[in-house]
């Protein structure tokens, strides 16, 4: 709660009141505060609230019309930073959350599906790069919400509203009709990426589910999920899109300086040849680079004191890192200002794997070959094959451009 701050134009801003949006504790505390607020407010009035419903800070109350301002004043007196506004029913209708509450002649309330006038109506588009199962779940959720939140619409009206919402998001009408014509859903059915329905049967005691995320790549990710489901039924693969809304917007917050990042794989270029050093660090990058500079300064001090590269203290220093070994063996120096981050992760235990992959993937790396000994032979073979194919494609493209400069391809 004390670390809710951000930097904008080199100025630090701290949350001084309330809780930060996105803080995991915010919704819990909001619900707690609203519960206390309602207990306090209702004890300060003699009005009997025949109906009082709450969803976070959205309230629906039934009170005498002539007491409305009195109740509003009591609510707004609780705390100067918590101020309420009100909306009253018009012609017996009142929007509340995703519903329109309709007061009927016998004072019963029915509900209708409701969308604000400013609502875009956008859902997960059918043409988007997401697994088919997620799109199917979108259809099912829309059908379920409209059915549950509309108490007196006839089936034709519900189908019309559902179809309009989904077709606005490019869902095929024939697919929509298939789900509208199903009368019930069971939790024992799973629709896979090729839209085949399969029964799930559990033999023996149920196993705890293990959820893992994979980037969604059409054809590849569903196949991997199918293989894992067969061999490891307790592992559930959750595909995620590699393209997010964040990619569409300019970053308005100050970027974190490169040397302030942690849990990264970095690359340092040699200043005297094409070779590079690849390393990893779970600490701040500037701290790791400071260690490299300290080692190099130690080497320079030994050389300035009259030691040579053949002397034992210098040779002993050589064993610290492959970077120092390259400096000593070739009398080269690395340019730390050219350091760049080539990969990052929020899981520190993944760092060694990422480092090994980049070492194996970079032909100019001076790292010791033993640095990749723990890399899976299967993964290593895949990396080698990908590199070979990419090299052939690049060379082939270069040859085509050289031999046929007028070729539009």
Coordinates of C-alpha atoms in Angstrom, one line a residue:
X1 CA 0.0 0.0 0.0
X2 CA 3.0 2.3 0.5
X3 CA 4.5 1.7 -3.0
X4 CA 1.8 3.1 -5.2
X5 CA 3.8 5.7 -7.2
X6 CA 4.8 6.4 -10.8
X7 CA 7.2 8.7 -12.6
X8 CA 6.1 11.2 -15.2
X9 CA 8.6 13.6 -16.8
X10 CA 11.1 12.7 -14.2
X11 CA 8.7 13.7 -11.4
X12 CA 7.5 11.1 -8.8
X13 CA 3.8 11.0 -8.0
X14 CA 2.5 9.1 -4.9
X15 CA -1.0 7.9 -4.1
X16 CA -2.0 10.1 -1.1
X17 CA -5.7 9.2 -0.8
X18 CA -7.6 6.0 -1.5
X19 CA -6.0 3.1 -3.2
X20 CA -4.4 2.8 -6.6
X21 CA -6.3 1.4 -9.6
X22 CA -5.0 -2.1 -10.3
X23 CA -3.9 -2.7 -6.7
X24 CA -5.1 -6.2 -5.8
X25 CA -6.4 -4.9 -2.4
X26 CA -8.4 -2.0 -4.0
X27 CA -11.7 -4.0 -4.6
X28 CA -11.5 -5.7 -1.2
X29 CA -11.1 -2.4 0.6
X30 CA -13.8 -0.8 -1.5
X31 CA -16.3 -3.5 -0.6
X32 CA -15.3 -3.2 3.1
X33 CA -15.6 0.6 3.1
X34 CA -19.0 0.5 1.4
X35 CA -20.3 -2.1 3.9
X36 CA -19.3 0.1 6.8
X37 CA -20.7 3.2 5.1
X38 CA -24.1 1.5 4.6
X39 CA -24.2 0.4 8.3
X40 CA -23.4 3.9 9.4
X41 CA -25.8 5.7 7.0
X42 CA -28.8 3.5 7.7
X43 CA -28.4 4.0 11.4
X44 CA -28.7 7.8 11.1
X45 CA -32.1 7.8 9.6
X46 CA -35.5 6.5 10.5
X47 CA -36.3 5.6 6.9
X48 CA -37.0 1.9 6.3
X49 CA -35.2 0.8 3.1
X50 CA -37.6 -1.7 1.7
X51 CA -35.0 -2.5 -1.0
X52 CA -31.3 -1.8 -0.8
X53 CA -28.9 -3.6 -3.2
X54 CA -25.2 -2.9 -3.6
X55 CA -22.6 -3.7 -6.3
X56 CA -19.3 -2.1 -5.2
X57 CA -20.3 1.6 -5.1
X58 CA -23.5 1.3 -7.2
X59 CA -26.6 1.3 -5.0
X60 CA -30.2 0.6 -5.8
X61 CA -32.7 1.8 -3.2
X62 CA -36.4 2.1 -2.8
X63 CA -37.3 5.1 -0.6
X64 CA -40.1 7.6 -0.3
X65 CA -39.8 10.2 -3.1
X66 CA -40.0 13.2 -0.6
X67 CA -37.1 11.9 1.4
X68 CA -34.6 11.6 -1.5
X69 CA -32.6 14.8 -0.7
X70 CA -32.4 13.9 3.0
X71 CA -31.0 10.5 2.2
X72 CA -28.5 11.9 -0.3
X73 CA -27.2 14.4 2.3
X74 CA -26.7 11.7 4.9
X75 CA -24.8 9.6 2.4
X76 CA -22.6 12.5 1.3
X77 CA -21.8 13.4 4.9
X78 CA -20.0 10.2 5.6
X79 CA -16.7 11.4 4.0
X80 CA -15.8 14.4 1.9
X81 CA -14.0 12.2 -0.7
X82 CA -17.0 9.9 -1.1
X83 CA -19.8 11.8 -2.8
X84 CA -22.9 10.3 -4.4
X85 CA -25.2 11.3 -7.2
X86 CA -28.6 9.9 -7.9
X87 CA -30.8 8.8 -10.7
X88 CA -34.6 8.3 -10.3
X89 CA -36.9 6.1 -12.3
X90 CA -38.5 7.5 -15.4
X91 CA -41.8 6.1 -16.5
X92 CA -41.2 3.2 -14.1
X93 CA -37.8 2.4 -15.7
X94 CA -34.4 2.7 -14.1
X95 CA -31.0 1.5 -15.5
X96 CA -28.9 -0.5 -13.0
X97 CA -25.7 -2.2 -14.0
X98 CA -26.4 -4.3 -17.1
X99 CA -30.1 -4.2 -16.6
X100 CA -33.1 -2.0 -16.9
X101 CA -35.4 -2.3 -13.8
X102 CA -39.0 -2.0 -14.9
X103 CA -41.7 -1.4 -12.2
X104 CA -44.9 -3.0 -13.2
X105 CA -48.5 -2.1 -12.2
X106 CA -48.5 -4.6 -9.3
X107 CA -45.2 -3.1 -8.0
X108 CA -43.2 -6.1 -9.0
X109 CA -39.9 -5.5 -10.8
X110 CA -38.9 -7.2 -14.1
X111 CA -35.6 -6.8 -15.8
X112 CA -34.3 -6.3 -19.3
X113 CA -30.9 -6.5 -20.9
X114 CA -29.4 -2.9 -21.0
X115 CA -26.5 -1.2 -22.6
X116 CA -25.6 2.4 -22.1
X117 CA -26.0 4.8 -25.0
X118 CA -22.3 5.4 -25.1
X119 CA -21.4 1.7 -25.0
X120 CA -19.5 0.6 -28.1
X121 CA -20.9 -3.0 -27.9
X122 CA -17.5 -4.4 -28.7
X123 CA -16.6 -7.9 -27.6
X124 CA -13.9 -10.2 -28.7
X125 CA -14.1 -9.9 -32.5
X126 CA -14.5 -13.2 -34.4
X127 CA -11.7 -12.2 -36.7
X128 CA -9.2 -11.6 -34.0
X129 CA -6.1 -13.8 -33.4
X130 CA -7.5 -15.7 -30.5
X131 CA -8.3 -19.4 -29.9
X132 CA -11.7 -20.5 -31.2
X133 CA -12.6 -21.8 -27.7
X134 CA -12.4 -18.2 -26.4
X135 CA -14.7 -17.0 -29.1
X136 CA -17.2 -19.8 -28.4
X137 CA -17.1 -18.8 -24.7
X138 CA -17.9 -15.2 -25.7
X139 CA -21.0 -16.5 -27.6
X140 CA -22.1 -18.6 -24.6
X141 CA -21.5 -15.7 -22.1
X142 CA -23.6 -13.3 -24.2
X143 CA -26.5 -15.8 -24.5
X144 CA -26.3 -16.6 -20.8
X145 CA -26.3 -12.9 -19.7
X146 CA -29.2 -11.9 -21.9
X147 CA -31.2 -14.9 -20.8
X148 CA -30.6 -14.4 -17.1
X149 CA -31.0 -10.6 -17.1
X150 CA -34.2 -10.5 -19.2
X151 CA -37.1 -11.8 -17.2
X152 CA -40.0 -11.3 -19.5
X153 CA -38.7 -11.0 -23.1
X154 CA -40.0 -13.7 -25.3
X155 CA -37.5 -16.0 -27.0
X156 CA -37.7 -14.2 -30.3
X157 CA -36.7 -10.9 -28.7
X158 CA -33.8 -12.5 -26.9
X159 CA -32.5 -14.1 -30.1
X160 CA -32.8 -10.8 -31.9
X161 CA -30.8 -9.0 -29.2
X162 CA -28.1 -11.7 -28.9
X163 CA -27.7 -11.9 -32.7
X164 CA -27.4 -8.2 -33.0
X165 CA -24.6 -8.0 -30.3
X166 CA -22.6 -10.9 -31.8
X167 CA -23.0 -9.9 -35.5
X168 CA -21.7 -6.5 -34.6
X169 CA -18.5 -8.3 -33.6
X170 CA -18.4 -10.3 -36.9
X171 CA -19.7 -13.6 -35.5
X172 CA -21.2 -15.8 -38.3
X173 CA -25.0 -16.0 -38.1
X174 CA -24.9 -19.8 -38.7
X175 CA -22.5 -20.2 -35.7
X176 CA -24.7 -18.0 -33.5
X177 CA -27.8 -20.1 -34.5
X178 CA -26.1 -23.3 -33.6
X179 CA -25.6 -22.1 -30.0
X180 CA -29.0 -20.5 -29.8
X181 CA -30.6 -23.8 -30.7
X182 CA -28.9 -25.7 -27.9
X183 CA -31.2 -25.9 -24.9
X184 CA -28.7 -26.5 -22.2
X185 CA -25.0 -26.7 -21.4
X186 CA -23.1 -29.3 -19.3
X187 CA -19.8 -28.9 -17.7
X188 CA -18.6 -32.3 -19.0
X189 CA -18.3 -31.0 -22.5
X190 CA -15.4 -29.2 -24.0
X191 CA -15.3 -27.7 -27.5
X192 CA -11.8 -27.9 -28.9
X193 CA -10.2 -25.7 -31.6
X194 CA -11.7 -27.7 -34.4
X195 CA -15.1 -27.5 -32.8
X196 CA -15.4 -31.2 -32.0
X197 CA -17.3 -31.9 -28.9
X198 CA -15.7 -34.5 -26.6
X199 CA -16.7 -36.1 -23.3
X200 CA -14.3 -35.8 -20.4
X201 CA -14.3 -38.8 -18.0
X202 CA -12.3 -38.9 -14.8
X203 CA -11.0 -42.2 -13.5
X204 CA -9.8 -42.4 -9.9
X205 CA -9.5 -39.4 -7.5
X206 CA -9.5 -36.0 -9.2
X207 CA -6.1 -34.4 -9.7
X208 CA -5.3 -30.8 -8.8
X209 CA -5.2 -28.7 -12.0
X210 CA -2.0 -27.0 -13.1
X211 CA -2.5 -24.0 -15.3
X212 CA 0.2 -22.8 -17.7
X213 CA 0.2 -20.1 -20.3
X214 CA 1.4 -20.3 -23.9
X215 CA 1.5 -17.6 -26.6
X216 CA -1.3 -18.4 -29.1
X217 CA 0.0 -19.4 -32.5
X218 CA -2.6 -20.8 -34.8
X219 CA -2.3 -24.5 -35.5
X220 CA 0.8 -24.9 -33.2
X221 CA -0.6 -24.0 -29.8
X222 CA -3.8 -26.1 -30.1
X223 CA -1.6 -29.1 -31.2
X224 CA 0.7 -28.6 -28.2
X225 CA -2.3 -28.4 -25.9
X226 CA -3.7 -31.6 -27.3
X227 CA -0.5 -33.5 -26.8
X228 CA -0.1 -32.2 -23.3
X229 CA -3.7 -33.0 -22.5
X230 CA -3.1 -36.6 -23.5
X231 CA 0.1 -37.2 -21.6
X232 CA -0.5 -34.8 -18.7
X233 CA -4.3 -34.5 -18.1
X234 CA -3.8 -32.3 -15.0
X235 CA -2.0 -29.6 -17.0
X236 CA -4.4 -27.0 -18.5
X237 CA -2.9 -24.8 -21.2
X238 CA -4.3 -21.2 -21.3
X239 CA -3.4 -19.5 -24.6
X240 CA -2.7 -15.8 -24.5
X241 CA -2.4 -13.3 -27.3
X242 CA 1.0 -11.8 -27.9
X243 CA -0.6 -8.7 -29.2
X244 CA -2.3 -6.6 -26.5
X245 CA -4.1 -3.2 -26.4
X246 CA -0.9 -1.8 -24.9
X247 CA 0.7 -2.1 -28.4
X248 CA -1.8 0.4 -29.8
X249 CA -1.1 3.3 -27.6
X250 CA 1.9 5.6 -27.1
X251 CA 3.6 5.1 -23.7
X252 CA 2.7 8.1 -21.7
X253 CA 4.6 7.1 -18.5
X254 CA 8.3 7.6 -18.4
X255 CA 10.2 4.5 -19.6
X256 CA 12.2 2.8 -16.9
X257 CA 16.0 3.4 -17.7
X258 CA 17.6 0.3 -19.1
X259 CA 20.0 -0.2 -16.3
X260 CA 17.2 -0.2 -13.8
X261 CA 15.6 -3.3 -15.2
X262 CA 16.0 -6.7 -13.5
X263 CA 15.4 -10.3 -14.4
X264 CA 16.9 -9.7 -17.8
X265 CA 19.2 -11.3 -20.3
X266 CA 21.7 -8.8 -21.7
X267 CA 24.2 -8.5 -24.6
X268 CA 27.5 -6.6 -24.5
X269 CA 29.4 -5.9 -27.7
X270 CA 33.1 -6.2 -28.0
X271 CA 34.7 -2.9 -29.2
X272 CA 37.5 -4.6 -31.2
X273 CA 35.6 -7.4 -33.0
X274 CA 32.2 -8.8 -33.9
X275 CA 32.0 -11.0 -30.8
X276 CA 29.6 -10.3 -27.9
X277 CA 29.0 -11.5 -24.4
X278 CA 25.5 -12.7 -23.2
X279 CA 24.7 -12.8 -19.5
X280 CA 21.7 -12.7 -17.2
X281 CA 20.9 -11.1 -13.9
X282 CA 18.1 -11.1 -11.4
X283 CA 19.3 -7.9 -9.8
X284 CA 19.3 -4.4 -11.4
X285 CA 21.3 -4.5 -14.6
X286 CA 23.4 -1.5 -13.5
X287 CA 24.6 -3.6 -10.5
X288 CA 25.7 -6.5 -12.8
X289 CA 27.4 -4.1 -15.2
X290 CA 29.2 -2.5 -12.2
X291 CA 30.5 -6.0 -11.4
X292 CA 31.8 -6.4 -14.9
X293 CA 33.5 -3.0 -14.8
X294 CA 35.0 -3.8 -11.4
X295 CA 36.5 -7.0 -12.8
X296 CA 37.9 -5.1 -15.8
X297 CA 39.4 -2.4 -13.5
X298 CA 41.1 -5.1 -11.5
X299 CA 42.6 -6.4 -14.7
X300 CA 43.7 -3.0 -15.8
X301 CA 45.3 -2.3 -12.4
X302 CA 47.3 -5.6 -12.6
X303 CA 48.5 -4.7 -16.1
X304 CA 49.5 -1.1 -15.0
X305 CA 51.4 -2.6 -12.0
X306 CA 53.7 -4.4 -14.5
X307 CA 51.9 -7.8 -14.7
X308 CA 51.5 -9.5 -18.0
X309 CA 48.8 -11.6 -19.5
X310 CA 50.9 -14.7 -18.7
X311 CA 51.2 -14.0 -15.0
X312 CA 49.3 -16.1 -12.6
X313 CA 47.1 -13.3 -11.0
X314 CA 45.9 -12.3 -14.5
X315 CA 45.3 -16.0 -15.5
X316 CA 43.3 -16.5 -12.4
X317 CA 41.2 -13.5 -13.2
X318 CA 40.6 -15.1 -16.6
X319 CA 38.4 -17.8 -15.0
X320 CA 35.8 -15.4 -13.6
X321 CA 33.8 -14.9 -16.8
X322 CA 34.0 -15.5 -20.5
X323 CA 34.0 -11.8 -20.9
X324 CA 37.3 -11.4 -19.0
X325 CA 38.7 -14.5 -20.8
X326 CA 38.1 -12.8 -24.1
X327 CA 39.7 -9.5 -22.9
X328 CA 42.8 -11.4 -21.7
X329 CA 43.2 -13.8 -24.6
X330 CA 42.8 -11.2 -27.4
X331 CA 43.6 -7.9 -25.6
X332 CA 40.1 -6.6 -26.4
X333 CA 37.8 -4.4 -24.5
X334 CA 34.0 -4.4 -24.3
X335 CA 31.9 -1.3 -24.8
X336 CA 29.4 -1.3 -21.8
X337 CA 27.6 1.7 -23.3
X338 CA 26.3 -0.6 -26.1
X339 CA 24.7 -3.0 -23.6
X340 CA 21.2 -3.9 -24.6
X341 CA 18.5 -6.1 -23.1
X342 CA 17.6 -9.1 -25.4
X343 CA 15.1 -10.8 -23.1
X344 CA 13.3 -10.4 -19.8
X345 CA 10.9 -12.3 -17.6
X346 CA 9.1 -11.8 -14.3
X347 CA 10.0 -15.4 -13.3
X348 CA 13.5 -15.6 -12.1
X349 CA 13.8 -19.3 -12.5
X350 CA 13.2 -18.9 -16.3
X351 CA 16.3 -16.7 -16.7
X352 CA 18.9 -19.5 -17.1
X353 CA 16.8 -21.1 -19.9
X354 CA 16.4 -17.8 -21.7
X355 CA 20.2 -17.1 -21.3
X356 CA 21.0 -20.6 -22.8
X357 CA 18.7 -20.1 -25.7
X358 CA 20.2 -16.7 -26.6
X359 CA 23.8 -18.1 -26.2
X360 CA 22.9 -21.0 -28.5
X361 CA 21.1 -18.7 -30.9
X362 CA 23.9 -16.1 -31.3
X363 CA 26.8 -17.3 -33.5
X364 CA 29.0 -14.4 -32.2
X365 CA 28.7 -15.3 -28.5
X366 CA 31.9 -15.8 -26.7
X367 CA 30.2 -17.6 -23.8
X368 CA 31.6 -21.0 -22.9
X369 CA 29.8 -23.9 -24.5
X370 CA 29.3 -25.4 -21.0
X371 CA 26.9 -22.5 -20.5
X372 CA 24.4 -24.4 -22.6
X373 CA 25.0 -27.9 -21.3
X374 CA 21.6 -27.9 -19.4
X375 CA 19.7 -26.8 -22.5
X376 CA 17.3 -29.6 -23.7
X377 CA 18.6 -31.4 -26.7
X378 CA 15.2 -31.2 -28.2
X379 CA 15.0 -27.4 -27.7
X380 CA 18.6 -27.0 -28.9
X381 CA 17.8 -29.0 -32.1
X382 CA 14.7 -26.8 -32.7
X383 CA 16.8 -23.6 -32.3
X384 CA 19.5 -25.0 -34.7
X385 CA 16.8 -25.9 -37.3
X386 CA 15.1 -22.5 -37.0
X387 CA 18.5 -20.7 -37.4
X388 CA 19.3 -22.9 -40.4
X389 CA 16.0 -22.2 -42.1
X390 CA 16.2 -18.4 -41.3
X391 CA 19.7 -18.3 -42.7
X392 CA 18.7 -20.1 -45.9
X393 CA 15.7 -17.8 -46.3
X394 CA 17.9 -14.7 -45.8
X395 CA 20.6 -15.8 -48.1
X396 CA 18.0 -16.8 -50.7
X397 CA 16.3 -13.4 -50.5
X398 CA 19.7 -11.7 -50.8
X399 CA 20.5 -13.8 -53.9
X400 CA 17.2 -13.0 -55.5
X401 CA 17.7 -9.3 -54.9
X402 CA 21.2 -9.5 -56.3
X403 CA 20.4 -11.5 -59.4
X404 CA 17.1 -9.9 -60.2
X405 CA 17.2 -6.3 -58.9
X406 CA 14.0 -5.4 -60.8
X407 CA 12.1 -8.3 -59.3
X408 CA 9.2 -6.8 -57.3
X409 CA 9.4 -9.6 -54.7

